[in-house]
Amino acid sequence: MGTICVPDELSGFSGQMEGVLAALLPSQRGPEEKLYEAMSYAVLGGGKYLRPYIVETSASMFGVPAAQRRRVGAAVEMIHAYSLVHDDLPALDDDDLRRGKPSCHKAFDEATAILAGDALHSLAFETLAEPDTHPDTGVRADLAATLAAAIGPRGMVGGQMIDLESEHVAVGADVATRLARLKTGALFSFSATAGAILGQAHREAREALQTFGSELGLAFQIVDDLLDVEGDEAALGKKVHKDMTAGKATFISILGIEGARREVRRIADSALANLEMFGERGRALRAIAEYVLKRDR
Ligand code: GRG
């Protein structure tokens, strides 16, 4: 069997995801029109759609129909887009550039960006809860509860709080690891686990995917830190050298560039070990882990 080229797969998949997202985000005339425009601006065009691709790949292992896995992928991408819109606000990271375009609050205004993030968050859960996502109400409730846990105080938002509290403070690798596991790993973990939930897989498979996703997200975040130091602003579509300027403790400031590269490989290997039980079926998820290590955007 040939090798899987994840960037090529992602670019084909992105077009399909944009169609699904656009259908879930119809335009609206009237006084709330700007809200819909800001939501579309934030979620369409420019993202890699890596998290929905993880949902797609994981769910495909269990024979989940395309329409179901893409609705869950769309919900994950709405959450991701909301987190970026809020993260770019002046009160948080204060970033003017995202995906090579003005960030949402620059293209619109701060109030609209806050509301667009809030509305994407709500629309994600509405999408999961609708019967088209899965005929079984228990599966839909499981998806909603697992996503809520991944992005709340014990997940993404908790990680963001630790990030804020860690600015200009000397923290060690343990704190940086916990921060990244919550801020980035938790949504990756949900994305990988979603396939097992949709496919009503057995507990061992679900737990293996949960750990795989968490480790993958941690590796992704360390690569993100490396790209902030070594990456190309044009390819990334966002400002680089932000972390040092903001006085953030990153894996690079703690481990150095070579140490961080070794840590990424070690964590990716630990992620990959969780796929052994899937044999050949886990091939596409394995390719995603290798892509995360080599990505330049
Ligand atoms: C303010 C209520 C409130 C919540 C904010 C800001 C936030 C919650 C969470 C931050 C989450 C965050 C920004 C994590 C960083 C993860 C990361 C490395 C994002 C970049 O992901 P890519 O490279 O982006 O997949 P694309 O553009 O490809 O989608």
GROMACS .gro file of C-alpha atoms and ligand atoms in nm:
model
  326
    1MET     CA    1   0.000   0.000   0.000
    2GLY     CA    2   0.136   0.351  -0.088
    3THR     CA    3   0.215   0.622   0.164
    4ILE     CA    4  -0.058   0.865   0.265
    5CYS     CA    5   0.028   1.228   0.179
    6VAL     CA    6  -0.156   1.413   0.456
    7PRO     CA    7  -0.119   1.767   0.308
    8ASP     CA    8  -0.281   1.645  -0.019
    9GLU     CA    9  -0.553   1.460   0.173
   10LEU     CA   10  -0.613   1.770   0.387
   11SER     CA   11  -0.648   2.002   0.091
   12GLY     CA   12  -0.912   1.777  -0.071
   13PHE     CA   13  -1.089   1.730   0.261
   14SER     CA   14  -1.087   2.106   0.337
   15GLY     CA   15  -1.305   2.176   0.032
   16GLN     CA   16  -1.560   1.920   0.152
   17MET     CA   17  -1.556   2.058   0.508
   18GLU     CA   18  -1.609   2.413   0.382
   19GLY     CA   19  -1.926   2.293   0.205
   20VAL     CA   20  -2.056   2.127   0.524
   21LEU     CA   21  -1.974   2.433   0.737
   22ALA     CA   22  -2.126   2.676   0.485
   23ALA     CA   23  -2.450   2.475   0.487
   24LEU     CA   24  -2.462   2.489   0.868
   25LEU     CA   25  -2.397   2.866   0.863
   26PRO     CA   26  -2.662   3.012   0.631
   27SER     CA   27  -2.647   3.387   0.574
   28GLN     CA   28  -2.911   3.593   0.745
   29ARG     CA   29  -3.054   3.928   0.638
   30GLY     CA   30  -3.154   4.187   0.897
   31PRO     CA   31  -2.982   4.341   1.198
   32GLU     CA   32  -2.792   4.021   1.287
   33GLU     CA   33  -2.639   3.991   0.937
   34LYS     CA   34  -2.297   4.109   1.060
   35LEU     CA   35  -2.287   3.830   1.320
   36TYR     CA   36  -2.333   3.564   1.049
   37GLU     CA   37  -2.068   3.731   0.833
   38ALA     CA   38  -1.819   3.733   1.123
   39MET     CA   39  -1.893   3.366   1.202
   40SER     CA   40  -1.833   3.266   0.838
   41TYR     CA   41  -1.520   3.481   0.823
   42ALA     CA   42  -1.380   3.305   1.129
   43VAL     CA   43  -1.460   2.948   1.031
   44LEU     CA   44  -1.424   2.941   0.651
   45GLY     CA   45  -1.114   2.994   0.441
   46GLY     CA   46  -0.758   2.949   0.554
   47GLY     CA   47  -0.761   2.692   0.832
   48LYS     CA   48  -0.598   2.350   0.788
   49TYR     CA   49  -0.908   2.166   0.915
   50LEU     CA   50  -0.677   1.925   1.095
   51ARG     CA   51  -0.914   1.857   1.386
   52PRO     CA   52  -1.211   1.765   1.159
   53TYR     CA   53  -0.969   1.550   0.957
   54ILE     CA   54  -0.880   1.363   1.277
   55VAL     CA   55  -1.255   1.309   1.342
   56GLU     CA   56  -1.294   1.192   0.980
   57THR     CA   57  -1.002   0.951   1.004
   58SER     CA   58  -1.093   0.812   1.344
   59ALA     CA   59  -1.463   0.769   1.252
   60SER     CA   60  -1.375   0.603   0.921
   61MET     CA   61  -1.203   0.323   1.118
   62PHE     CA   62  -1.546   0.231   1.257
   63GLY     CA   63  -1.743   0.265   0.932
   64VAL     CA   64  -1.929   0.580   1.044
   65PRO     CA   65  -2.124   0.739   0.753
   66ALA     CA   66  -1.966   1.051   0.598
   67ALA     CA   67  -2.259   1.281   0.682
   68GLN     CA   68  -2.233   1.197   1.055
   69ARG     CA   69  -1.856   1.228   1.083
   70ARG     CA   70  -1.855   1.559   0.893
   71ARG     CA   71  -2.117   1.715   1.120
   72VAL     CA   72  -1.899   1.627   1.420
   73GLY     CA   73  -1.594   1.759   1.234
   74ALA     CA   74  -1.785   2.083   1.167
   75ALA     CA   75  -1.874   2.117   1.537
   76VAL     CA   76  -1.507   2.072   1.634
   77GLU     CA   77  -1.396   2.331   1.379
   78MET     CA   78  -1.656   2.579   1.508
   79ILE     CA   79  -1.513   2.536   1.859
   80HIS     CA   80  -1.158   2.575   1.727
   81ALA     CA   81  -1.257   2.892   1.534
   82TYR     CA   82  -1.430   3.037   1.842
   83SER     CA   83  -1.116   2.975   2.050
   84LEU     CA   84  -0.898   3.152   1.792
   85VAL     CA   85  -1.133   3.450   1.760
   86HIS     CA   86  -1.135   3.498   2.137
   87ASP     CA   87  -0.762   3.423   2.171
   88ASP     CA   88  -0.682   3.701   1.919
   89LEU     CA   89  -0.878   3.966   2.115
   90PRO     CA   90  -0.682   4.252   2.277
   91ALA     CA   91  -0.766   4.115   2.626
   92LEU     CA   92  -0.595   3.785   2.541
   93ASP     CA   93  -0.318   3.748   2.280
   94ASP     CA   94  -0.396   4.074   2.098
   95ASP     CA   95  -0.319   3.942   1.747
   96ASP     CA   96  -0.408   4.145   1.438
   97LEU     CA   97  -0.328   3.868   1.190
   98ARG     CA   98  -0.476   3.519   1.160
   99ARG     CA   99  -0.446   3.283   0.862
  100GLY     CA  100  -0.288   3.564   0.659
  101LYS     CA  101  -0.592   3.790   0.706
  102PRO     CA  102  -0.695   4.051   0.964
  103SER     CA  103  -0.815   3.867   1.274
  104CYS     CA  104  -1.192   3.872   1.332
  105HIS     CA  105  -1.199   4.175   1.565
  106LYS     CA  106  -0.988   4.371   1.312
  107ALA     CA  107  -1.206   4.275   1.014
  108PHE     CA  108  -1.522   4.354   1.213
  109ASP     CA  109  -1.499   4.498   1.565
  110GLU     CA  110  -1.434   4.363   1.915
  111ALA     CA  111  -1.799   4.333   2.018
  112THR     CA  112  -1.888   4.146   1.697
  113ALA     CA  113  -1.586   3.914   1.740
  114ILE     CA  114  -1.690   3.826   2.096
  115LEU     CA  115  -2.045   3.752   1.978
  116ALA     CA  116  -1.924   3.553   1.675
  117GLY     CA  117  -1.710   3.334   1.905
  118ASP     CA  118  -2.003   3.285   2.144
  119ALA     CA  119  -2.238   3.200   1.856
  120LEU     CA  120  -1.993   2.948   1.703
  121HIS     CA  121  -1.966   2.781   2.044
  122SER     CA  122  -2.347   2.751   2.067
  123LEU     CA  123  -2.386   2.636   1.706
  124ALA     CA  124  -2.131   2.358   1.765
  125PHE     CA  125  -2.342   2.205   2.043
  126GLU     CA  126  -2.665   2.258   1.847
  127THR     CA  127  -2.505   2.068   1.557
  128LEU     CA  128  -2.404   1.776   1.782
  129ALA     CA  129  -2.748   1.758   1.944
  130GLU     CA  130  -2.945   1.737   1.618
  131PRO     CA  131  -3.067   1.389   1.507
  132ASP     CA  132  -2.874   1.411   1.175
  133THR     CA  133  -2.553   1.374   1.377
  134HIS     CA  134  -2.651   1.026   1.500
  135PRO     CA  135  -2.988   0.849   1.535
  136ASP     CA  136  -2.908   0.738   1.894
  137THR     CA  137  -2.976   1.010   2.155
  138GLY     CA  138  -2.722   0.846   2.391
  139VAL     CA  139  -2.447   0.887   2.132
  140ARG     CA  140  -2.541   1.253   2.079
  141ALA     CA  141  -2.544   1.320   2.454
  142ASP     CA  142  -2.205   1.147   2.488
  143LEU     CA  143  -2.058   1.363   2.209
  144ALA     CA  144  -2.191   1.683   2.369
  145ALA     CA  145  -2.078   1.592   2.723
  146THR     CA  146  -1.732   1.480   2.606
  147LEU     CA  147  -1.681   1.796   2.399
  148ALA     CA  148  -1.801   2.019   2.685
  149ALA     CA  149  -1.550   1.854   2.923
  150ALA     CA  150  -1.270   1.895   2.666
  151ILE     CA  151  -1.317   2.269   2.617
  152GLY     CA  152  -1.421   2.390   2.964
  153PRO     CA  153  -1.229   2.459   3.285
  154ARG     CA  154  -1.082   2.106   3.289
  155GLY     CA  155  -0.978   2.144   2.924
  156MET     CA  156  -0.912   2.419   2.672
  157VAL     CA  157  -1.028   2.723   2.871
  158GLY     CA  158  -0.850   2.596   3.185
  159GLY     CA  159  -0.533   2.564   2.978
  160GLN     CA  160  -0.574   2.917   2.851
  161MET     CA  161  -0.602   3.042   3.211
  162ILE     CA  162  -0.278   2.862   3.305
  163ASP     CA  163  -0.119   3.021   2.997
  164LEU     CA  164  -0.218   3.370   3.118
  165GLU     CA  165  -0.097   3.298   3.471
  166SER     CA  166   0.237   3.168   3.338
  167GLU     CA  167   0.338   3.489   3.161
  168HIS     CA  168   0.662   3.636   3.305
  169VAL     CA  169   0.682   3.349   3.556
  170ALA     CA  170   0.951   3.078   3.554
  171VAL     CA  171   0.767   2.751   3.494
  172GLY     CA  172   0.907   2.403   3.433
  173ALA     CA  173   0.835   2.135   3.173
  174ASP     CA  174   0.566   1.983   3.399
  175VAL     CA  175   0.357   2.303   3.398
  176ALA     CA  176   0.417   2.361   3.023
  177THR     CA  177   0.308   2.003   2.953
  178ARG     CA  178  -0.011   2.030   3.158
  179LEU     CA  179  -0.091   2.367   2.997
  180ALA     CA  180  -0.050   2.225   2.644
  181ARG     CA  181  -0.245   1.909   2.724
  182LEU     CA  182  -0.540   2.122   2.836
  183LYS     CA  183  -0.518   2.414   2.592
  184THR     CA  184  -0.449   2.213   2.276
  185GLY     CA  185  -0.446   1.841   2.364
  186ALA     CA  186  -0.801   1.825   2.496
  187LEU     CA  187  -0.965   1.926   2.165
  188PHE     CA  188  -0.735   1.691   1.970
  189SER     CA  189  -0.827   1.418   2.217
  190PHE     CA  190  -1.198   1.483   2.162
  191SER     CA  191  -1.145   1.477   1.783
  192ALA     CA  192  -0.981   1.133   1.797
  193THR     CA  193  -1.232   0.998   2.052
  194ALA     CA  194  -1.532   1.123   1.851
  195GLY     CA  195  -1.483   0.845   1.595
  196ALA     CA  196  -1.510   0.581   1.869
  197ILE     CA  197  -1.819   0.751   2.018
  198LEU     CA  198  -1.993   0.773   1.678
  199GLY     CA  199  -1.894   0.415   1.597
  200GLN     CA  200  -2.004   0.291   1.943
  201ALA     CA  201  -1.665   0.123   1.973
  202HIS     CA  202  -1.559  -0.079   2.278
  203ARG     CA  203  -1.403   0.095   2.581
  204GLU     CA  204  -1.041  -0.006   2.506
  205ALA     CA  205  -1.057   0.146   2.156
  206ARG     CA  206  -1.208   0.467   2.289
  207GLU     CA  207  -0.945   0.501   2.562
  208ALA     CA  208  -0.661   0.434   2.318
  209LEU     CA  209  -0.790   0.707   2.084
  210GLN     CA  210  -0.839   0.947   2.374
  211THR     CA  211  -0.474   0.906   2.477
  212PHE     CA  212  -0.353   0.913   2.116
  213GLY     CA  213  -0.534   1.246   2.060
  214SER     CA  214  -0.405   1.398   2.381
  215GLU     CA  215  -0.043   1.304   2.300
  216LEU     CA  216  -0.087   1.423   1.941
  217GLY     CA  217  -0.218   1.761   2.062
  218LEU     CA  218   0.078   1.797   2.298
  219ALA     CA  219   0.319   1.723   2.010
  220PHE     CA  220   0.125   1.969   1.790
  221GLN     CA  221   0.163   2.244   2.052
  222ILE     CA  222   0.539   2.188   2.089
  223VAL     CA  223   0.573   2.211   1.710
  224ASP     CA  224   0.365   2.532   1.731
  225ASP     CA  225   0.620   2.669   1.980
  226LEU     CA  226   0.905   2.565   1.745
  227LEU     CA  227   0.732   2.737   1.451
  228ASP     CA  228   0.698   3.055   1.658
  229VAL     CA  229   1.080   3.059   1.676
  230GLU     CA  230   1.179   2.909   1.340
  231GLY     CA  231   0.868   2.935   1.120
  232ASP     CA  232   0.793   3.160   0.827
  233GLU     CA  233   0.538   3.435   0.891
  234ALA     CA  234   0.397   3.419   0.536
  235ALA     CA  235   0.348   3.039   0.544
  236LEU     CA  236   0.198   3.049   0.893
  237GLY     CA  237  -0.025   3.350   0.819
  238LYS     CA  238   0.037   3.484   1.169
  239LYS     CA  239   0.305   3.679   1.352
  240VAL     CA  240   0.610   3.484   1.473
  241HIS     CA  241   0.834   3.543   1.780
  242LYS     CA  242   0.520   3.628   1.977
  243ASP     CA  243   0.591   3.396   2.271
  244MET     CA  244   0.925   3.546   2.371
  245THR     CA  245   0.793   3.901   2.329
  246ALA     CA  246   0.499   3.816   2.557
  247GLY     CA  247   0.734   3.660   2.815
  248LYS     CA  248   0.570   3.319   2.773
  249ALA     CA  249   0.739   3.007   2.902
  250THR     CA  250   0.732   2.767   2.606
  251PHE     CA  251   0.890   2.428   2.542
  252ILE     CA  252   1.167   2.616   2.359
  253SER     CA  253   1.250   2.846   2.649
  254ILE     CA  254   1.249   2.545   2.883
  255LEU     CA  255   1.413   2.271   2.671
  256GLY     CA  256   1.592   2.463   2.395
  257ILE     CA  257   1.531   2.397   2.024
  258GLU     CA  258   1.704   2.058   2.009
  259GLY     CA  259   1.549   1.946   2.339
  260ALA     CA  260   1.203   2.046   2.215
  261ARG     CA  261   1.258   1.853   1.887
  262ARG     CA  262   1.357   1.542   2.083
  263GLU     CA  263   1.055   1.584   2.310
  264VAL     CA  264   0.819   1.606   2.008
  265ARG     CA  265   0.958   1.278   1.867
  266ARG     CA  266   0.929   1.108   2.207
  267ILE     CA  267   0.567   1.221   2.251
  268ALA     CA  268   0.474   1.127   1.893
  269ASP     CA  269   0.612   0.775   1.954
  270SER     CA  270   0.410   0.755   2.272
  271ALA     CA  271   0.100   0.867   2.074
  272LEU     CA  272   0.166   0.606   1.804
  273ALA     CA  273   0.191   0.323   2.059
  274ASN     CA  274  -0.183   0.370   2.125
  275LEU     CA  275  -0.265   0.280   1.764
  276GLU     CA  276  -0.105  -0.064   1.776
  277MET     CA  277  -0.436  -0.233   1.861
  278PHE     CA  278  -0.587  -0.105   1.533
  279GLY     CA  279  -0.322  -0.264   1.308
  280GLU     CA  280  -0.356  -0.163   0.942
  281ARG     CA  281  -0.683   0.024   1.019
  282GLY     CA  282  -0.477   0.284   1.212
  283ARG     CA  283  -0.259   0.366   0.913
  284ALA     CA  284  -0.422   0.702   0.829
  285LEU     CA  285  -0.405   0.821   1.194
  286ARG     CA  286  -0.037   0.719   1.201
  287ALA     CA  287   0.022   0.937   0.893
  288ILE     CA  288  -0.139   1.234   1.074
  289ALA     CA  289   0.105   1.195   1.364
  290GLU     CA  290   0.403   1.196   1.125
  291TYR     CA  291   0.258   1.501   0.945
  292VAL     CA  292   0.224   1.694   1.273
  293LEU     CA  293   0.599   1.653   1.330
  294LYS     CA  294   0.694   1.784   0.987
  295ARG     CA  295   0.435   2.057   0.934
  296ASP     CA  296   0.551   2.410   0.845
  297ARG     CA  297   0.214   2.585   0.894
  298GRG     C1  298  -1.213   3.387   2.615
  298GRG     C2  299  -1.412   3.244   2.683
  298GRG     C3  300  -1.278   3.254   2.624
  298GRG     C4  301  -1.220   3.143   2.578
  298GRG     C5  302  -1.093   3.145   2.512
  298GRG     C6  303  -0.867   3.143   2.378
  298GRG     C7  304  -0.914   3.015   2.431
  298GRG     C8  305  -1.040   3.010   2.504
  298GRG     C9  306  -0.846   2.909   2.414
  298GRG    C10  307  -0.719   2.913   2.339
  298GRG    C11  308  -0.706   2.796   2.258
  298GRG    C12  309  -0.591   2.814   2.166
  298GRG    C13  310  -0.578   2.939   2.088
  298GRG    C14  311  -0.505   2.714   2.156
  298GRG    C15  312  -0.391   2.718   2.064
  298GRG    C16  313  -0.399   2.600   1.978
  298GRG    C17  314  -0.331   2.621   1.846
  298GRG    C18  315  -0.191   2.579   1.835
  298GRG    C19  316  -0.399   2.676   1.745
  298GRG    C20  317  -0.356   2.681   1.604
  298GRG     O1  318  -0.418   2.570   1.540
  298GRG     P1  319  -0.401   2.538   1.385
  298GRG     O2  320  -0.255   2.552   1.347
  298GRG     O3  321  -0.481   2.657   1.318
  298GRG     O4  322  -0.465   2.408   1.356
  298GRG     P2  323  -0.556   2.663   1.174
  298GRG     O5  324  -0.547   2.809   1.134
  298GRG     O6  325  -0.488   2.572   1.077
  298GRG     O7  326  -0.698   2.622   1.201
   0.00000   0.00000   0.00000
